[in-house]
Tab-separated table of C-alpha atoms in Angstrom:
chain	number	residue	atom	x	y	z
A	88	MET	CA	-3.935	21.817	-2.293
A	89	VAL	CA	-3.610	18.174	-3.249
A	90	LYS	CA	-4.878	17.491	-6.744
A	91	ARG	CA	-2.854	14.476	-7.776
A	92	ARG	CA	-4.530	11.082	-7.637
A	93	PRO	CA	-1.606	8.661	-7.698
A	94	LYS	CA	-2.062	5.307	-9.355
A	95	ASP	CA	0.179	2.606	-7.939
A	96	THR	CA	1.800	0.415	-10.580
A	97	ILE	CA	3.678	-1.809	-8.130
A	98	ALA	CA	2.264	-3.346	-4.960
A	99	ALA	CA	3.550	-5.675	-2.269
A	100	GLY	CA	1.686	-7.914	0.138
A	101	ARG	CA	2.656	-10.326	2.860
A	102	ARG	CA	4.081	-12.935	0.503
A	103	HIS	CA	3.535	-11.637	-3.028
A	104	THR	CA	4.419	-8.745	-5.325
A	105	VAL	CA	2.326	-7.301	-8.141
A	106	GLY	CA	3.324	-5.185	-11.138
A	107	LEU	CA	1.234	-3.336	-13.707
A	108	LYS	CA	2.748	-3.400	-17.175
A	109	SER	CA	2.577	-0.527	-19.620
A	110	ASP	CA	0.283	-2.576	-21.873
A	111	GLY	CA	-2.356	-2.800	-19.133
A	112	THR	CA	-1.648	-6.396	-18.144
A	113	VAL	CA	-0.529	-7.450	-14.678
A	114	THR	CA	2.200	-9.779	-13.419
A	115	ALA	CA	2.638	-11.266	-9.952
A	116	VAL	CA	5.133	-13.434	-8.085
A	117	GLY	CA	5.117	-15.121	-4.719
A	118	ASP	CA	2.691	-17.177	-2.684
A	119	ASN	CA	-0.479	-18.089	-4.559
A	120	LYS	CA	-2.229	-20.222	-1.948
A	121	TYR	CA	-5.461	-18.278	-2.299
A	122	GLY	CA	-5.082	-17.310	-5.948
A	123	GLN	CA	-3.805	-13.832	-5.125
A	124	CYS	CA	-1.363	-14.089	-8.044
A	125	ASP	CA	-3.983	-15.209	-10.578
A	126	VAL	CA	-3.862	-11.961	-12.543
A	127	SER	CA	-2.638	-13.253	-15.895
A	128	GLY	CA	-6.057	-12.707	-17.443
A	129	TRP	CA	-6.374	-9.102	-16.373
A	130	ARG	CA	-6.472	-6.482	-19.135
A	131	ASP	CA	-6.817	-2.697	-19.389
A	132	MET	CA	-5.639	-2.142	-15.827
A	133	ALA	CA	-4.677	1.286	-14.502
A	134	ALA	CA	-3.476	0.513	-10.953
A	135	VAL	CA	-2.866	-2.360	-8.548
A	136	ALA	CA	-3.001	-2.945	-4.792
A	137	ALA	CA	-2.005	-5.914	-2.650
A	138	GLY	CA	-3.493	-6.884	0.679
A	139	ASN	CA	-0.788	-6.367	3.245
A	140	VAL	CA	-0.674	-8.700	6.176
A	141	HIS	CA	1.284	-8.603	9.408
A	142	MET	CA	4.082	-11.033	10.053
A	143	ALA	CA	2.382	-13.422	12.491
A	144	THR	CA	2.968	-17.029	11.496
A	145	ASN	CA	-0.748	-17.793	11.334
A	146	THR	CA	-1.359	-15.168	8.653
A	147	GLY	CA	-0.358	-14.778	5.047
A	148	ASN	CA	-3.725	-15.072	3.364
A	149	ALA	CA	-3.895	-12.209	0.918
A	150	HIS	CA	-5.730	-10.714	-2.027
A	151	THR	CA	-4.953	-8.471	-4.983
A	152	ILE	CA	-6.980	-5.552	-6.309
A	153	GLY	CA	-6.854	-4.147	-9.812
A	154	LEU	CA	-8.300	-0.838	-10.959
A	155	LYS	CA	-9.471	-1.003	-14.543
A	156	SER	CA	-9.212	1.823	-17.056
A	157	ASP	CA	-13.033	2.006	-17.120
A	158	SER	CA	-13.036	2.784	-13.374
A	159	THR	CA	-14.320	-0.636	-12.331
A	160	VAL	CA	-12.385	-2.973	-10.052
A	161	ALA	CA	-11.227	-6.595	-10.163
A	162	ALA	CA	-10.104	-8.727	-7.233
A	163	VAL	CA	-8.557	-12.154	-6.720
A	164	GLY	CA	-7.426	-14.086	-3.688
A	165	TRP	CA	-8.612	-14.671	-0.162
A	166	ASN	CA	-12.234	-13.609	0.290
A	167	LYS	CA	-13.250	-14.894	3.707
A	168	HIS	CA	-14.510	-11.459	4.735
A	169	ASP	CA	-15.901	-10.420	1.331
A	170	GLN	CA	-12.868	-8.220	0.711
A	171	CYS	CA	-12.947	-9.246	-2.948
A	172	ASP	CA	-16.609	-8.320	-3.462
A	173	VAL	CA	-15.875	-5.249	-5.562
A	174	ASN	CA	-17.594	-6.195	-8.806
A	175	ASP	CA	-20.310	-3.589	-8.347
A	176	TRP	CA	-17.920	-0.703	-7.737
A	177	ARG	CA	-18.076	2.107	-10.301
A	178	ASP	CA	-16.342	5.463	-10.884
A	179	ILE	CA	-13.258	4.338	-8.924
A	180	VAL	CA	-10.033	6.335	-9.386
A	181	ALA	CA	-7.769	4.677	-6.786
A	182	VAL	CA	-7.679	1.445	-4.783
A	183	ALA	CA	-6.032	0.272	-1.563
A	184	ALA	CA	-5.932	-3.079	0.202
A	185	GLY	CA	-5.338	-3.992	3.817
A	186	TRP	CA	-5.642	-7.244	5.695
A	187	ARG	CA	-9.114	-8.571	4.835
A	188	LEU	CA	-10.008	-5.091	3.568
A	189	SER	CA	-10.426	-3.335	0.206
A	190	VAL	CA	-10.907	0.401	-0.232
A	191	GLY	CA	-11.893	2.388	-3.292
A	192	LEU	CA	-11.746	6.132	-3.949
A	193	LYS	CA	-14.525	7.412	-6.178
A	194	SER	CA	-14.243	10.215	-8.698
A	195	ASP	CA	-16.499	12.418	-6.563
A	196	GLY	CA	-14.128	12.211	-3.597
A	197	THR	CA	-16.157	9.714	-1.587
A	198	VAL	CA	-14.829	6.346	-0.467
A	199	VAL	CA	-16.157	2.775	-0.397
A	200	ALA	CA	-14.825	-0.153	1.588
A	201	VAL	CA	-15.563	-3.873	1.932
A	202	GLY	CA	-14.202	-6.572	4.179
A	203	ARG	CA	-13.636	-7.089	7.851
A	204	ASN	CA	-14.945	-4.209	9.940
A	205	ASN	CA	-14.341	-5.374	13.496
A	206	GLU	CA	-12.323	-2.258	14.293
A	207	GLY	CA	-14.389	0.147	12.170
A	208	GLN	CA	-11.864	0.221	9.333
A	209	CYS	CA	-14.692	0.197	6.768
A	210	ASN	CA	-16.547	3.156	8.287
A	211	VAL	CA	-15.730	5.550	5.465
A	212	SER	CA	-19.244	6.302	4.205
A	213	GLY	CA	-19.092	9.825	5.588
A	214	TRP	CA	-15.831	10.731	3.929
A	215	HIS	CA	-15.772	13.312	1.142
A	216	ASP	CA	-13.287	15.554	-0.694
A	217	MET	CA	-10.724	12.729	-0.682
A	218	VAL	CA	-7.912	12.527	-3.234
A	219	ALA	CA	-5.990	9.480	-1.982
A	220	ILE	CA	-6.474	6.467	0.277
A	221	ALA	CA	-4.296	3.983	2.160
A	222	ALA	CA	-5.071	0.807	4.065
A	223	GLY	CA	-3.183	-0.692	6.960
A	224	ASP	CA	-3.926	-3.985	8.606
A	225	TRP	CA	-6.796	-2.702	10.701
A	226	HIS	CA	-7.092	0.984	9.826
A	227	THR	CA	-7.923	3.093	6.799
A	228	ILE	CA	-6.472	6.475	5.879
A	229	GLY	CA	-7.949	9.149	3.631
A	230	LEU	CA	-6.113	12.196	2.283
A	231	LYS	CA	-8.289	15.229	1.651
A	232	TRP	CA	-7.791	17.822	-1.066
A	233	ASP	CA	-6.832	20.445	1.528
A	234	GLY	CA	-3.873	18.393	2.775
A	235	THR	CA	-5.540	17.113	5.940
A	236	VAL	CA	-5.959	13.447	6.778
A	237	ALA	CA	-8.798	11.290	8.120
A	238	ALA	CA	-8.482	7.896	9.773
A	239	VAL	CA	-10.787	5.124	10.954
A	240	GLY	CA	-10.174	1.771	12.545
A	241	ASN	CA	-7.865	0.391	15.184
A	242	ASN	CA	-6.053	3.118	17.120
A	243	ARG	CA	-4.445	1.099	19.870
A	244	TYR	CA	-1.007	2.535	19.141
A	245	GLY	CA	-2.108	5.984	17.983
A	246	GLN	CA	-1.861	5.065	14.325
A	247	CYS	CA	-5.028	7.078	13.637
A	248	ASN	CA	-3.842	10.234	15.421
A	249	VAL	CA	-3.504	12.246	12.228
A	250	SER	CA	-6.090	14.975	12.829
A	251	GLY	CA	-3.371	17.561	13.405
A	252	TRP	CA	-1.529	16.862	10.176
A	253	ARG	CA	-1.404	19.654	7.589
A	254	GLY	CA	0.166	20.052	4.167
A	255	ILE	CA	0.094	16.318	3.437
A	256	VAL	CA	0.399	15.228	-0.211
A	257	ALA	CA	0.599	11.434	0.218
A	258	ALA	CA	-0.142	8.870	2.914
A	259	ALA	CA	0.838	5.289	3.656
A	260	ALA	CA	-0.395	2.820	6.255
A	261	GLY	CA	1.495	-0.091	7.770
A	262	TYR	CA	0.547	-2.723	10.288
A	263	LEU	CA	0.267	-0.361	13.264
A	264	HIS	CA	1.669	2.920	11.967
A	265	THR	CA	0.753	5.669	9.531
A	266	VAL	CA	3.067	7.849	7.461
A	267	GLY	CA	2.374	11.178	5.806
A	268	LEU	CA	4.439	12.961	3.157
A	269	LYS	CA	4.379	16.742	3.455
A	270	SER	CA	4.487	19.190	0.591
A	271	ASP	CA	7.947	20.362	1.692
A	272	GLY	CA	9.441	16.879	1.295
A	273	THR	CA	9.510	16.036	4.982
A	274	VAL	CA	7.653	13.106	6.512
A	275	ALA	CA	5.440	12.618	9.564
A	276	ALA	CA	4.657	9.310	11.251
A	277	VAL	CA	2.432	8.126	14.105
A	278	GLY	CA	1.742	4.785	15.720
A	279	TRP	CA	3.762	1.879	17.010
A	280	ASN	CA	7.475	2.640	16.919
A	281	LYS	CA	9.066	-0.340	18.627
A	282	ARG	CA	11.093	-1.079	15.496
A	283	ASP	CA	11.887	2.633	14.856
A	284	GLN	CA	9.592	2.565	11.817
A	285	CYS	CA	8.371	6.058	12.730
A	286	ASP	CA	11.853	7.607	12.952
A	287	VAL	CA	11.479	9.710	9.816
A	288	SER	CA	11.812	13.206	11.277
A	289	GLY	CA	15.221	13.671	9.690
A	290	TRP	CA	14.132	12.814	6.177
A	291	ARG	CA	14.308	15.541	3.521
A	292	GLY	CA	13.612	15.701	-0.195
A	293	ILE	CA	11.107	12.840	-0.119
A	294	VAL	CA	8.656	12.503	-3.036
A	295	ALA	CA	6.926	9.181	-2.235
A	296	ILE	CA	6.455	6.889	0.749
A	297	ALA	CA	5.515	3.292	1.530
A	298	ALA	CA	4.893	1.426	4.767
A	299	GLY	CA	5.382	-2.247	5.562
A	300	SER	CA	4.536	-4.092	8.739
A	301	TYR	CA	7.419	-2.657	10.720
A	302	HIS	CA	9.389	-0.563	8.239
A	303	THR	CA	8.989	2.652	6.273
A	304	ILE	CA	10.429	3.566	2.877
A	305	GLY	CA	10.972	7.018	1.434
A	306	LEU	CA	11.761	7.780	-2.207
A	307	LYS	CA	13.995	10.820	-2.614
A	308	SER	CA	13.831	13.343	-5.414
A	309	ASP	CA	17.218	12.171	-6.706
A	310	GLY	CA	15.973	8.611	-7.243
A	311	THR	CA	17.609	7.125	-4.168
A	312	VAL	CA	15.694	5.530	-1.313
A	313	ALA	CA	15.727	5.784	2.485
A	314	ALA	CA	14.414	3.155	4.877
A	315	VAL	CA	13.903	2.837	8.624
A	316	GLY	CA	12.543	0.143	10.867
A	317	TRP	CA	12.723	-3.627	11.150
A	318	ASN	CA	15.480	-5.066	8.996
A	319	GLU	CA	15.650	-8.724	10.010
A	320	HIS	CA	15.100	-9.815	6.408
A	321	GLY	CA	17.170	-7.040	4.825
A	322	GLN	CA	14.054	-5.150	3.757
A	323	CYS	CA	15.741	-1.847	4.608
A	324	ASN	CA	18.889	-2.531	2.557
A	325	VAL	CA	18.016	-0.019	-0.150
A	326	SER	CA	20.960	2.367	0.125
A	327	GLY	CA	22.392	1.156	-3.174
A	328	TRP	CA	19.240	1.697	-5.181
A	329	ARG	CA	19.370	4.302	-7.957
A	330	ASP	CA	17.000	5.698	-10.602
A	331	ILE	CA	13.931	4.697	-8.559
A	332	VAL	CA	10.601	6.311	-9.500
A	333	ALA	CA	8.188	4.415	-7.214
A	334	VAL	CA	8.352	2.272	-4.081
A	335	ALA	CA	6.161	-0.329	-2.413
A	336	ALA	CA	6.446	-2.119	0.907
A	337	GLY	CA	5.234	-5.582	1.738
A	338	CYS	CA	5.116	-7.047	5.183
A	339	ALA	CA	8.853	-7.704	5.219
A	340	HIS	CA	10.091	-6.840	1.750
A	341	SER	CA	10.628	-3.659	-0.230
A	342	VAL	CA	10.123	-3.071	-3.928
A	343	GLY	CA	11.436	-0.315	-6.163
A	344	LEU	CA	10.437	0.576	-9.715
A	345	LYS	CA	13.274	1.965	-11.825
A	346	SER	CA	12.988	4.607	-14.519
A	347	ASP	CA	13.629	1.983	-17.213
A	348	GLY	CA	10.587	-0.082	-16.180
A	349	THR	CA	12.552	-2.768	-14.348
A	350	VAL	CA	12.034	-3.639	-10.691
A	351	VAL	CA	14.292	-4.336	-7.724
A	352	ALA	CA	13.338	-5.982	-4.441
A	353	VAL	CA	14.979	-6.801	-1.108
A	354	GLY	CA	13.825	-8.557	2.029
A	355	ASP	CA	11.860	-11.678	2.833
A	356	ASN	CA	11.860	-13.949	-0.205
A	357	GLU	CA	10.572	-17.177	1.318
A	358	TYR	CA	7.806	-17.401	-1.274
A	359	GLY	CA	9.695	-15.828	-4.185
A	360	GLN	CA	8.045	-12.465	-3.647
A	361	CYS	CA	11.338	-10.727	-4.444
A	362	ASP	CA	11.888	-12.618	-7.707
A	363	VAL	CA	11.191	-9.596	-9.898
A	364	GLY	CA	14.545	-9.458	-11.666
A	365	GLY	CA	13.006	-10.575	-14.934
A	366	TRP	CA	10.250	-8.003	-14.976
A	367	ARG	CA	10.276	-5.510	-17.858
A	368	GLY	CA	7.957	-2.804	-19.073
A	369	ILE	CA	6.344	-1.992	-15.760
A	370	GLN	CA	4.216	1.130	-16.022
A	371	LEU	CA	5.891	4.241	-14.695
A	372	PRO	CA	3.829	6.416	-12.321
A	373	GLY	CA	2.111	9.380	-13.886
A	374	LYS	CA	2.456	8.020	-17.417
């Protein structure tokens, strides 16, 4: 049974990267066109999420979500579809952000969502017994306490075909694919696989996962990292990483949190979203 409610302390969007510090403040680098990096005033935060956006040239608008220690939620950035209207949320224990979408997991196992709902990605009102959530561009994933998975939203490429999954302990959602981490350290993936982002069947010893637009990252129990999928920007060049305790995937960049609270990043850096070399004191997961 899944009992852990992970709290993400690093997050990556289309053009920005967010980090939660151990003192409860938040730092962000990258594109700030819509104020998605305006987190310097945040305090007493417990988790962060970044709206991930696919790579199309006409996108990039993004937002950032912060879960406060009092179980309320803050949001900054692009709000065209009311995806930042989370001020009335209460009893939240985890947050996720997609493209024009924000999702919150409540302490009672139910889920709330705001934002664009053209594909039904906000239709989570009937969900219950959830312990984790993930948001892709146009679909939303919920992990239940019994290790099964629910999905709503766009299913054009089968990215919501998770009803047969069992023994799942973590889930991640990319642009058009969904990834599930099993209790035995193996990984399942469904959805669009044109860039081989779903080729994870050979992975073993995985303890955490992340999904970008067209790539998938797996954190191994020994602190090294595996990656498959689109690598045009070098976002899969993680073979040299060591001592990693958490991973995040943006549209075309990958971020790793090290055991000493520093952060590494590879991939698309057009907006400085990989400029995390100076970060210190980032909160370690589970601390």
